[in-house]
Coordinates of C-alpha atoms and ligand atoms in Angstrom, one line a residue:
M1288 CA 8.3 -18.0 -27.8
V1289 CA 9.9 -20.4 -25.3
L1290 CA 12.9 -18.1 -25.2
A1291 CA 10.7 -15.1 -24.5
A1292 CA 9.0 -17.0 -21.7
L1293 CA 12.4 -18.0 -20.2
F1294 CA 13.6 -14.5 -20.4
L1295 CA 10.5 -13.2 -18.6
L1296 CA 10.8 -15.9 -15.9
N1297 CA 14.5 -15.1 -15.5
A1298 CA 13.7 -11.4 -15.2
C1299 CA 11.2 -12.0 -12.3
T1300 CA 13.5 -14.1 -10.2
G1301 CA 16.6 -13.3 -8.3
S1302 CA 16.4 -9.8 -6.8
G1303 CA 13.0 -10.4 -5.3
V1304 CA 11.8 -7.3 -7.1
S1305 CA 8.8 -8.3 -9.2
D1306 CA 7.9 -6.7 -12.5
D1307 CA 4.2 -7.1 -11.7
A1308 CA 2.5 -3.9 -10.7
P1309 CA 2.5 -3.7 -6.8
S1310 CA -0.8 -3.9 -5.0
K1311 CA -2.5 -0.9 -3.4
A1312 CA -1.7 -2.3 0.0
I1313 CA 2.0 -2.6 -0.8
L1314 CA 2.1 1.0 -2.1
E1315 CA 0.3 2.2 1.0
S1316 CA 2.7 0.5 3.3
G1317 CA 5.6 1.9 1.3
R1318 CA 4.1 5.4 1.6
V1319 CA 3.7 5.1 5.4
L1320 CA 7.2 3.6 5.8
Y1321 CA 8.7 6.3 3.6
A1322 CA 7.0 9.1 5.6
A1323 CA 8.3 7.6 8.9
S1324 CA 11.8 6.6 7.9
C1325 CA 13.0 8.5 4.8
Q1326 CA 11.2 11.7 4.4
S1327 CA 12.9 13.6 7.2
C1328 CA 16.1 13.6 5.1
H1329 CA 14.9 13.0 1.5
G1330 CA 11.8 15.2 1.5
D1331 CA 8.4 14.3 0.1
Q1332 CA 7.4 13.4 -3.5
Q1333 CA 8.3 17.0 -4.6
G1334 CA 11.5 17.0 -2.6
I1335 CA 10.0 19.4 -0.1
G1336 CA 11.7 19.3 3.3
R1337 CA 14.7 17.6 1.9
L1338 CA 18.1 18.1 3.5
A1339 CA 20.8 19.5 1.2
L1340 CA 23.0 16.3 1.2
A1341 CA 20.2 13.8 0.8
P1342 CA 19.3 13.2 -2.9
Y1343 CA 15.7 13.7 -4.2
H1344 CA 14.2 10.5 -5.4
G1345 CA 11.6 12.0 -7.8
P1346 CA 11.7 12.1 -11.6
D1347 CA 14.3 15.0 -11.7
G1348 CA 16.6 13.1 -9.3
H1349 CA 19.3 10.5 -9.9
T1350 CA 17.8 7.6 -8.0
W1351 CA 16.0 6.0 -11.0
H1352 CA 19.4 5.6 -12.7
H1353 CA 20.2 2.9 -10.2
A1354 CA 19.2 -0.8 -10.6
D1355 CA 16.9 -2.3 -8.0
G1356 CA 19.8 -4.5 -6.7
Q1357 CA 21.9 -1.4 -6.0
L1358 CA 19.0 0.6 -4.4
L1359 CA 18.3 -2.3 -2.1
E1360 CA 21.9 -2.5 -1.1
I1361 CA 22.0 1.3 -0.4
I1362 CA 18.8 1.2 1.7
L1363 CA 19.7 -1.9 3.6
D1364 CA 23.4 -1.2 4.1
G1365 CA 23.6 2.6 3.8
T1366 CA 26.2 4.4 1.7
K1367 CA 29.2 4.2 4.0
V1368 CA 30.3 0.8 2.6
L1369 CA 29.6 2.0 -0.9
L1370 CA 31.7 5.2 -0.5
E1371 CA 34.5 3.2 1.1
S1372 CA 34.5 0.7 -1.8
L1373 CA 34.8 3.6 -4.2
G1374 CA 37.6 5.1 -2.2
L1375 CA 35.5 8.1 -1.4
P1376 CA 35.7 10.0 1.9
P1377 CA 32.7 9.7 4.3
S1378 CA 29.9 12.2 3.6
D1379 CA 28.9 14.9 6.2
L1380 CA 25.4 13.5 6.3
E1381 CA 25.3 9.7 6.1
M1382 CA 22.6 7.6 4.6
P1383 CA 21.8 5.3 7.6
H1384 CA 21.5 1.5 7.1
F1385 CA 18.1 -0.1 7.5
R1386 CA 19.2 -3.7 7.8
G1387 CA 17.5 -5.1 10.9
E1388 CA 15.1 -2.2 11.0
L1389 CA 13.2 -2.7 7.8
A1390 CA 12.3 -6.2 6.6
R1391 CA 13.2 -7.0 3.0
E1392 CA 9.5 -6.8 2.1
E1393 CA 9.2 -3.4 3.7
T1394 CA 12.3 -2.2 1.8
L1395 CA 10.7 -3.4 -1.4
A1396 CA 7.5 -1.6 -0.6
V1397 CA 9.3 1.7 0.0
L1398 CA 11.1 1.2 -3.4
S1399 CA 7.8 0.4 -5.1
Y1400 CA 6.3 3.6 -3.6
I1401 CA 9.2 5.7 -4.8
K1402 CA 8.9 4.3 -8.3
T1403 CA 5.3 5.7 -8.5
W1404 CA 7.0 9.1 -8.7
W1405 CA 8.9 8.3 -11.9
T1406 CA 7.7 8.7 -15.4
Q1407 CA 6.6 5.6 -17.4
E1408 CA 9.8 5.9 -19.5
Q1409 CA 12.0 6.1 -16.4
R1410 CA 10.3 3.1 -14.9
E1411 CA 10.9 1.1 -18.1
A1412 CA 14.5 2.2 -18.4
Q1413 CA 15.1 1.4 -14.7
A1414 CA 13.5 -2.0 -15.1
E1415 CA 15.8 -2.8 -18.0
N1416 CA 18.8 -1.6 -16.0
S1417 CA 17.7 -3.8 -13.1
R1418 CA 17.5 -6.9 -15.3
R1419 CA 21.0 -6.2 -16.7
W1420 CA 22.4 -5.6 -13.2
Q1421 CA 20.8 -8.8 -12.0
E1422 CA 22.3 -10.8 -14.8
A1423 CA 25.7 -9.4 -14.2
N1424 CA 25.5 -10.0 -10.4
A1425 CA 23.7 -13.3 -10.5
P1426 CA 25.4 -15.7 -8.0
Ligands
LIG2130 C1 19.6 10.7 8.2 C2 19.2 11.0 6.8 C3 18.7 10.0 5.9 C4 17.6 9.1 6.1 C5 16.7 9.0 7.3 C6 17.5 8.3 4.9 N1 18.5 8.7 4.0 FE1 18.8 7.9 2.1 N2 20.4 9.1 1.9 C7 20.8 10.0 2.8 C8 22.0 10.7 2.3 C9 22.8 11.8 3.0 C10 22.3 10.1 1.0 C11 23.5 10.4 0.1 C12 24.6 9.6 0.6 C13 25.9 9.9 0.0 O1 25.9 10.5 -1.1 O2 26.9 9.5 0.6 C14 21.2 9.1 0.8 C15 21.2 8.3 -0.3 C16 20.1 7.5 -0.6 C17 19.9 6.7 -1.8 C18 20.8 6.8 -3.0 C19 20.2 7.8 -3.9 C20 20.7 8.1 -5.2 O3 19.9 8.8 -5.9 O4 21.8 7.7 -5.6 C21 18.8 6.0 -1.7 C22 18.1 5.1 -2.7 C23 18.2 6.3 -0.4 N3 19.1 7.2 0.3 C24 17.0 5.8 0.1 C25 16.5 6.0 1.4 C26 15.4 5.4 1.9 C27 14.4 4.5 1.1 C28 15.2 5.8 3.2 C29 14.2 5.3 4.2 C30 14.0 3.9 4.3 C31 16.3 6.7 3.5 N4 17.1 6.8 2.3 C32 16.6 7.3 4.7 C33 20.3 10.4 4.0 C34 19.2 9.7 4.6

């Protein structure tokens, strides 16, 4: 029991991404921010309007395979640094970085909004993946 409580406590700290269901206000601000800053490249919930090189974030996409920590890094720092660290050449269409443009809370709100597109199973699998990532990358 104590161990379970500790585990839960641990899971909720660190990345700043809470396991609690986000409030309606957070999801609404995430929706508005997504439409303003992301949709022009990534398309809407169905991927409509998406540019060829920008991945679809919905349930048939790849995004839910990434842990919260990785997604936050990608959104805040873009993919240029990531591609370089993997020794990959720059992409023709670059994912811009939003550090300095979106506050951390805003980035989390966008992420919470995108998660509403995933299935329950995907959300659970991604939450577990996020916990493992957090443990492996804890300072
Ligand atoms: C100018 C176009 C553009 C905009 C605007 C943009 N992105 Fe991207 N994004 C991309 C491209 C292109 C990639 C793929 C990069 C690559 O493979 O090198 C990408 C990749 C990503 C990934 C990794 C996806 C995955 O499935 O692996 C995430 C997450 C992401 N973007 C989120 C966002 C969010 C959230 C916003 C808005 C705050 C946003 N992007 C705005 C072009 C864009």
